[in-house]
């Protein structure tokens, strides 16, 4: 183990952290579980599970209906969770946080509402070539309708955004830049501050897909100055089907509603309907109340940690993984950006990633295999997919050792 890894192991109490996660305590296929599929979804600490279960056991009621005590309690908890998310991202105000089902819905909301309003024939939306499909397809759907074009910012063989190419693509046709904070397929950390600044200088609005950003970094949307930031709760220790969109008030005010229904209106008549204030204008129908409360509990969990120490621990895990990978014959890393977080994508000579995933699973080791919903970058690299080990703050150096021992064993089956 490297010196950095030893130091981080000493200063971060991973054992105490792991004890908070019931799912990590189990055996899978006769072995203690090694869970390395955190970029897909993380496990949930007991406090998140309790918050959701307490809501259904005690407070279950619809929100913003104010007719009785339970409804008041549900509303208070639901809106308190929104405040927690606003504080997590350092939004200027709570009304700039819109509940969504996750990153995918958040991006679809911006594409459908903001994109459809501003895009005209000949305009461009820039996304990177390493984006998740959820930061490509929503733009394509809207661009097609408006006669606009979705253009990919090139990515180098190392998996880094080509910033020179980005600069040269920025002209008056570009109305929106939408880029991931961290690539789920390669782990590359994009220089989002520079991207936001350059995008703004060119007169574009900038959306950051933070699905893989929030779990690993403290995010300050005001300091970044981004226009939109989208993330999913389930990748940061919260429940599935719950996430949020941060949007600057000025833009959210200009945007038409995304869905119509109850809650998003002030008055409805056949002569015309008036819309509710932010954030409710974008939240038609009964929301995922338990999900929001669970996400609030996940924010509490994150805020209770020394996030700097957590980041050092995660970086040390990745460095240790790379060290081991460099000495593992037949293994090729996919994505070698200088700044990496969360994910380690790789290929093993003579094996299909799907077979490798199965052989690891038989040893109780969970990794993800496939194209990671990032087909364009896989196509650029000329591969159908990779195996990906992805880390959360509860992973250990022992998990990494188990992964490589598992790969060694898998090799004997593959020969
Ligand atoms: N963007 C990135 C970078 C992701 O990794 C993911 C999920 O893997 C998404 C978007 C979509 O997230 P969700 O499925 O939670 O909406």
Coordinates of C-alpha atoms and ligand atoms in Angstrom, one line a residue:
X1 CA 0.0 0.0 0.0
X2 CA 1.4 3.5 -0.9
X3 CA 2.2 6.0 1.8
X4 CA -0.8 8.2 0.8
X5 CA -3.1 5.2 1.1
X6 CA -1.7 4.3 4.5
X7 CA -2.1 7.9 5.8
X8 CA -5.7 8.2 4.5
X9 CA -6.6 4.8 5.9
X10 CA -5.4 6.1 9.3
X11 CA -7.3 9.4 9.3
X12 CA -10.6 8.2 7.9
X13 CA -12.7 5.7 10.0
X14 CA -14.1 3.5 7.2
X15 CA -15.0 0.7 9.6
X16 CA -17.3 3.0 11.6
X17 CA -18.8 4.3 8.3
X18 CA -19.4 0.9 6.9
X19 CA -21.3 -0.1 10.0
X20 CA -23.9 2.4 9.1
X21 CA -24.7 0.5 5.8
X22 CA -26.8 -2.6 6.3
X23 CA -26.4 -3.9 2.7
X24 CA -22.6 -3.9 3.1
X25 CA -22.8 -6.5 5.9
X26 CA -24.0 -9.4 3.8
X27 CA -22.3 -12.2 2.0
X28 CA -22.9 -12.8 -1.7
X29 CA -22.1 -16.2 -3.2
X30 CA -20.5 -17.3 0.0
X31 CA -18.1 -14.3 0.3
X32 CA -18.3 -11.0 2.1
X33 CA -19.7 -8.5 -0.4
X34 CA -17.3 -6.2 -2.2
X35 CA -19.5 -3.5 -3.7
X36 CA -17.7 -1.6 -6.5
X37 CA -20.7 -0.5 -8.5
X38 CA -21.2 2.9 -6.8
X39 CA -21.3 4.9 -10.0
X40 CA -24.5 3.0 -10.9
X41 CA -25.9 3.5 -7.4
X42 CA -24.6 3.6 -3.8
X43 CA -25.9 1.8 -0.8
X44 CA -27.9 3.7 1.8
X45 CA -27.0 4.4 5.4
X46 CA -29.4 3.4 8.1
X47 CA -30.4 7.0 8.7
X48 CA -31.7 7.3 5.1
X49 CA -33.6 4.0 5.4
X50 CA -35.0 5.2 8.8
X51 CA -36.1 8.6 7.4
X52 CA -38.1 6.9 4.6
X53 CA -39.6 4.3 6.9
X54 CA -40.4 6.9 9.6
X55 CA -42.2 9.0 7.0
X56 CA -44.5 6.1 6.0
X57 CA -44.9 4.9 9.6
X58 CA -45.7 8.3 11.1
X59 CA -46.2 11.3 8.9
X60 CA -47.5 9.8 5.6
X61 CA -49.7 12.4 4.1
X62 CA -49.8 14.6 1.0
X63 CA -47.8 17.9 1.0
X64 CA -48.9 21.5 0.6
X65 CA -52.5 20.6 1.5
X66 CA -52.2 22.0 5.1
X67 CA -55.6 20.5 6.2
X68 CA -54.3 18.5 9.2
X69 CA -51.3 17.8 11.4
X70 CA -49.9 14.9 9.4
X71 CA -50.0 17.0 6.2
X72 CA -48.2 19.8 8.0
X73 CA -45.5 17.5 9.3
X74 CA -45.0 16.0 5.8
X75 CA -44.8 19.4 4.2
X76 CA -42.3 20.6 6.8
X77 CA -40.1 17.6 6.3
X78 CA -40.4 17.8 2.5
X79 CA -39.5 21.5 2.4
X80 CA -36.7 21.0 5.0
X81 CA -35.2 18.5 2.6
X82 CA -35.2 21.1 -0.2
X83 CA -33.4 23.5 2.1
X84 CA -30.8 20.8 2.8
X85 CA -30.1 20.3 -0.9
X86 CA -30.0 24.1 -1.4
X87 CA -27.3 24.3 1.4
X88 CA -25.4 21.3 0.0
X89 CA -25.1 23.1 -3.4
X90 CA -24.9 26.6 -1.9
X91 CA -27.8 27.8 -4.0
X92 CA -28.7 31.4 -3.4
X93 CA -32.2 30.4 -2.5
X94 CA -34.2 27.3 -1.8
X95 CA -36.7 28.1 -4.6
X96 CA -33.9 27.4 -7.1
X97 CA -34.0 23.7 -6.2
X98 CA -36.5 21.7 -8.3
X99 CA -37.3 18.1 -7.3
X100 CA -36.9 15.7 -10.1
X101 CA -36.7 11.9 -10.5
X102 CA -33.0 12.3 -10.9
X103 CA -30.4 13.7 -13.3
X104 CA -32.2 12.3 -16.4
X105 CA -35.4 14.1 -15.6
X106 CA -33.5 17.3 -14.6
X107 CA -31.8 17.4 -18.0
X108 CA -35.0 16.6 -19.8
X109 CA -36.6 19.5 -17.9
X110 CA -34.0 22.0 -19.0
X111 CA -33.9 20.7 -22.6
X112 CA -37.7 20.7 -23.0
X113 CA -38.4 23.9 -21.2
X114 CA -35.3 26.1 -21.7
X115 CA -34.0 24.4 -24.8
X116 CA -37.3 24.6 -26.7
X117 CA -37.7 28.2 -25.8
X118 CA -34.3 29.4 -27.0
X119 CA -33.1 27.1 -29.7
X120 CA -33.7 28.2 -33.3
X121 CA -32.7 26.7 -36.6
X122 CA -28.9 26.7 -37.0
X123 CA -28.2 27.0 -33.2
X124 CA -26.0 24.5 -31.4
X125 CA -25.9 22.6 -28.2
X126 CA -22.4 21.5 -27.2
X127 CA -22.0 18.3 -25.2
X128 CA -18.8 16.3 -24.7
X129 CA -18.1 13.0 -26.5
X130 CA -17.9 11.2 -23.1
X131 CA -21.4 12.2 -21.9
X132 CA -23.9 9.8 -20.4
X133 CA -26.8 9.2 -22.9
X134 CA -29.0 11.2 -20.5
X135 CA -27.0 14.3 -21.4
X136 CA -27.1 13.7 -25.1
X137 CA -30.5 12.3 -26.1
X138 CA -32.7 15.0 -24.4
X139 CA -30.8 17.6 -26.4
X140 CA -31.2 15.6 -29.6
X141 CA -34.9 15.4 -29.1
X142 CA -35.3 19.1 -28.7
X143 CA -32.7 20.1 -31.3
X144 CA -34.5 17.9 -33.9
X145 CA -37.7 19.8 -33.3
X146 CA -36.1 23.2 -33.4
X147 CA -33.7 22.6 -36.4
X148 CA -30.7 23.0 -34.0
X149 CA -27.7 20.7 -33.8
X150 CA -26.1 18.8 -31.0
X151 CA -22.3 18.9 -31.5
X152 CA -19.8 16.8 -29.5
X153 CA -16.7 18.4 -28.0
X154 CA -13.9 16.0 -28.8
X155 CA -12.2 13.9 -26.1
X156 CA -8.6 12.8 -26.3
X157 CA -7.4 9.2 -26.3
X158 CA -6.6 9.7 -22.5
X159 CA -10.2 10.6 -21.9
X160 CA -9.7 14.3 -21.4
X161 CA -11.9 17.0 -22.9
X162 CA -10.1 18.7 -25.7
X163 CA -10.2 22.3 -24.4
X164 CA -8.6 23.8 -27.5
X165 CA -11.3 22.2 -29.7
X166 CA -14.0 23.4 -27.2
X167 CA -12.7 27.0 -27.5
X168 CA -12.8 26.8 -31.3
X169 CA -16.3 25.4 -31.3
X170 CA -17.6 28.3 -29.2
X171 CA -19.2 30.7 -31.6
X172 CA -22.5 32.7 -31.8
X173 CA -24.4 29.5 -32.8
X174 CA -23.8 27.9 -29.4
X175 CA -26.7 28.6 -27.1
X176 CA -26.2 25.8 -24.5
X177 CA -23.2 23.9 -23.2
X178 CA -24.0 20.7 -21.3
X179 CA -21.1 18.8 -19.8
X180 CA -20.6 16.2 -17.1
X181 CA -18.8 17.1 -14.0
X182 CA -17.2 13.6 -13.8
X183 CA -17.5 10.9 -16.5
X184 CA -19.2 7.8 -15.3
X185 CA -17.6 5.7 -18.0
X186 CA -14.0 6.9 -17.6
X187 CA -13.8 8.7 -14.3
X188 CA -12.4 11.9 -16.0
X189 CA -13.0 15.0 -14.0
X190 CA -13.8 17.9 -16.4
X191 CA -12.5 21.4 -15.8
X192 CA -16.0 22.7 -15.2
X193 CA -15.1 26.1 -13.9
X194 CA -13.2 26.8 -17.2
X195 CA -16.0 25.3 -19.2
X196 CA -18.6 27.5 -17.5
X197 CA -16.5 30.7 -17.8
X198 CA -15.7 30.1 -21.5
X199 CA -19.4 29.1 -22.2
X200 CA -20.6 32.4 -20.7
X201 CA -18.0 34.5 -22.5
X202 CA -19.4 33.0 -25.7
X203 CA -23.0 34.0 -24.6
X204 CA -24.1 30.4 -23.9
X205 CA -25.9 29.0 -20.9
X206 CA -24.1 26.1 -19.1
X207 CA -25.6 23.0 -17.6
X208 CA -23.5 20.7 -15.5
X209 CA -24.5 17.0 -15.2
X210 CA -23.4 16.4 -11.6
X211 CA -24.6 12.8 -11.3
X212 CA -21.0 11.7 -10.6
X213 CA -19.9 15.1 -9.2
X214 CA -22.0 15.6 -6.0
X215 CA -21.0 12.1 -4.6
X216 CA -17.3 13.0 -4.7
X217 CA -16.9 16.7 -4.4
X218 CA -18.3 19.7 -2.5
X219 CA -20.2 21.7 -5.0
X220 CA -20.8 25.4 -4.8
X221 CA -23.1 26.5 -7.7
X222 CA -22.8 30.2 -6.9
X223 CA -19.0 30.1 -6.9
X224 CA -19.1 28.0 -10.1
X225 CA -21.6 30.4 -11.7
X226 CA -23.3 27.6 -13.7
X227 CA -26.8 28.1 -14.9
X228 CA -28.0 24.6 -14.2
X229 CA -26.7 21.7 -12.1
X230 CA -28.4 18.3 -12.1
X231 CA -27.9 15.3 -9.8
X232 CA -29.4 12.1 -8.6
X233 CA -29.9 11.2 -5.0
X234 CA -29.3 7.5 -5.4
X235 CA -25.6 8.0 -6.4
X236 CA -25.0 9.9 -3.2
X237 CA -26.4 7.5 -0.6
X238 CA -30.1 8.6 -1.0
X239 CA -33.1 6.8 -2.5
X240 CA -33.7 6.0 -6.2
X241 CA -36.1 7.9 -8.3
X242 CA -35.2 11.2 -6.5
X243 CA -32.9 14.0 -7.5
X244 CA -32.8 17.7 -8.1
X245 CA -32.2 20.4 -10.6
X246 CA -30.5 23.6 -9.5
X247 CA -31.4 26.5 -11.8
X248 CA -30.6 30.2 -11.6
X249 CA -33.9 32.0 -10.6
X250 CA -33.6 34.4 -13.5
X251 CA -33.7 31.6 -16.0
X252 CA -36.2 29.4 -14.2
X253 CA -38.6 32.4 -14.1
X254 CA -38.4 32.7 -17.9
X255 CA -38.9 29.0 -18.5
X256 CA -42.4 27.6 -19.2
X257 CA -43.6 24.7 -17.1
X258 CA -42.4 21.2 -18.0
X259 CA -45.4 19.2 -16.9
X260 CA -48.9 20.4 -16.3
X261 CA -51.2 19.3 -13.4
X262 CA -51.9 20.0 -9.8
X263 CA -49.5 22.0 -7.6
X264 CA -47.9 23.8 -10.6
X265 CA -50.8 26.2 -11.0
X266 CA -52.1 29.3 -9.2
X267 CA -55.5 29.4 -10.9
X268 CA -57.1 27.3 -13.6
X269 CA -60.0 28.2 -15.8
X270 CA -60.9 27.5 -19.4
X271 CA -60.2 31.1 -20.2
X272 CA -56.5 30.5 -19.1
X273 CA -54.3 29.2 -16.4
X274 CA -51.8 31.0 -14.2
X275 CA -48.7 29.2 -12.9
X276 CA -47.4 28.8 -9.4
X277 CA -44.2 30.4 -8.1
X278 CA -40.8 28.7 -8.1
X279 CA -40.1 25.9 -7.5
X280 CA -43.6 24.6 -7.6
X281 CA -44.1 25.7 -11.2
X282 CA -42.0 22.7 -12.3
X283 CA -43.5 20.2 -9.8
X284 CA -46.8 19.0 -11.2
X285 CA -48.6 16.3 -9.3
X286 CA -48.0 14.5 -6.0
X287 CA -44.2 14.4 -5.6
X288 CA -42.0 11.6 -4.3
X289 CA -42.3 12.9 -0.7
X290 CA -40.6 10.0 1.0
X291 CA -37.8 10.2 -1.6
X292 CA -37.2 13.9 -0.9
X293 CA -37.1 13.2 2.8
X294 CA -34.7 10.3 2.2
X295 CA -32.5 12.5 0.1
X296 CA -32.5 15.1 2.8
X297 CA -31.3 12.4 5.2
X298 CA -28.5 11.5 2.7
X299 CA -27.5 15.2 2.6
X300 CA -27.4 15.1 6.5
X301 CA -25.2 12.0 6.2
X302 CA -22.8 13.7 3.8
X303 CA -22.7 16.9 5.8
X304 CA -21.9 14.9 9.0
X305 CA -18.6 13.7 7.4
X306 CA -15.3 15.4 7.0
X307 CA -15.7 15.6 3.2
X308 CA -12.1 16.6 2.6
X309 CA -11.0 13.5 4.4
X310 CA -13.5 11.4 2.4
X311 CA -12.1 12.8 -0.8
X312 CA -8.6 12.0 0.2
X313 CA -9.7 8.5 1.1
X314 CA -11.4 8.0 -2.2
X315 CA -8.4 9.4 -4.1
X316 CA -6.1 7.1 -2.2
X317 CA -8.3 4.1 -3.1
X318 CA -8.1 5.1 -6.8
X319 CA -4.3 5.6 -6.7
X320 CA -3.9 2.2 -5.0
X321 CA -6.1 0.7 -7.7
X322 CA -4.0 2.3 -10.5
X323 CA -0.8 1.1 -8.8
X324 CA -2.1 -2.5 -8.7
X325 CA -3.5 -2.3 -12.2
X326 CA -0.1 -1.1 -13.6
X327 CA 1.4 -4.4 -12.3
X328 CA -1.4 -6.7 -13.4
X329 CA -0.5 -8.4 -16.7
X330 CA -3.1 -8.3 -19.4
X331 CA -5.1 -5.4 -17.9
X332 CA -5.6 -2.2 -19.8
X333 CA -7.0 1.0 -18.2
X334 CA -9.6 2.8 -20.3
X335 CA -9.4 6.5 -19.6
X336 CA -6.2 8.0 -18.2
X337 CA -7.2 11.5 -17.5
X338 CA -4.9 13.4 -15.1
X339 CA -7.9 14.2 -12.9
X340 CA -10.0 11.1 -12.1
X341 CA -12.7 10.4 -9.6
X342 CA -14.8 7.5 -8.7
X343 CA -14.5 5.1 -11.6
X344 CA -11.8 2.7 -12.8
X345 CA -12.6 1.4 -16.3
X346 CA -10.6 -1.5 -17.7
X347 CA -10.3 -4.4 -20.1
X348 CA -8.7 -7.8 -19.4
X349 CA -6.9 -9.4 -22.3
X350 CA -8.8 -12.4 -23.7
X351 CA -12.1 -11.7 -21.8
X352 CA -15.3 -10.1 -22.6
X353 CA -16.3 -7.6 -19.8
X354 CA -19.6 -9.4 -19.3
X355 CA -17.9 -12.7 -18.6
X356 CA -15.5 -11.0 -16.3
X357 CA -18.3 -9.4 -14.4
X358 CA -20.0 -12.8 -13.9
X359 CA -16.7 -14.4 -12.7
X360 CA -16.2 -11.6 -10.2
X361 CA -19.8 -11.8 -9.0
X362 CA -19.3 -15.5 -8.3
X363 CA -16.6 -14.3 -5.8
X364 CA -18.9 -11.7 -4.2
X365 CA -17.4 -8.8 -6.1
X366 CA -19.9 -6.4 -7.8
X367 CA -18.7 -4.4 -10.7
X368 CA -20.5 -3.0 -13.7
X369 CA -19.8 -4.1 -17.3
X370 CA -21.0 -2.7 -20.6
X371 CA -21.0 0.6 -22.3
X372 CA -22.1 2.5 -19.2
X373 CA -24.7 4.4 -21.2
X374 CA -21.9 6.2 -23.0
X375 CA -21.9 4.5 -26.4
X376 CA -20.2 7.4 -28.3
X377 CA -17.0 7.3 -26.2
X378 CA -16.9 3.5 -26.4
X379 CA -17.3 3.8 -30.1
X380 CA -14.4 6.3 -30.3
X381 CA -12.2 3.9 -28.3
X382 CA -13.3 1.0 -30.7
X383 CA -14.6 -1.1 -27.8
X384 CA -18.1 -2.4 -27.0
X385 CA -17.7 -1.7 -23.3
X386 CA -15.5 -2.1 -20.3
X387 CA -15.5 -3.5 -16.8
X388 CA -15.8 -0.7 -14.3
X389 CA -15.0 -0.7 -10.6
X390 CA -16.4 2.4 -9.0
X391 CA -15.8 3.7 -5.5
X392 CA -17.7 5.2 -2.6
X393 CA -16.3 6.6 0.6
X394 CA -17.1 3.3 2.4
X395 CA -14.8 1.2 0.2
X396 CA -11.6 -0.1 1.6
X397 CA -8.1 -1.0 0.4
X398 CA -9.1 -4.6 1.2
X399 CA -11.9 -4.2 -1.4
X400 CA -9.2 -3.3 -4.0
X401 CA -7.1 -6.3 -2.9
X402 CA -10.2 -8.5 -3.3
X403 CA -10.9 -7.1 -6.8
X404 CA -7.4 -7.9 -8.0
X405 CA -7.4 -11.4 -6.3
X406 CA -10.7 -11.9 -8.0
X407 CA -9.3 -10.9 -11.4
X408 CA -6.4 -13.2 -10.9
X409 CA -8.8 -16.1 -10.2
X410 CA -11.0 -15.1 -13.2
X411 CA -8.0 -15.3 -15.4
X412 CA -7.6 -19.0 -14.6
X413 CA -11.1 -19.6 -16.0
X414 CA -10.5 -17.5 -19.0
X415 CA -7.3 -19.1 -20.2
Ligands
LIG1 N1 -25.3 11.3 -15.9 C1 -24.3 10.6 -15.4 C2 -22.8 11.1 -15.6 C3 -24.5 9.4 -14.8 O1 -23.5 8.6 -14.4 C4 -25.9 8.9 -14.8 C5 -26.2 7.6 -14.2 O2 -25.4 6.7 -14.3 C6 -26.9 9.8 -15.2 C7 -26.5 11.0 -15.8 C8 -28.3 9.4 -15.1 O3 -28.7 9.4 -13.8 P1 -30.2 8.9 -13.4 O4 -30.4 7.5 -14.0 O5 -30.1 8.7 -11.9 O6 -31.1 9.9 -13.8

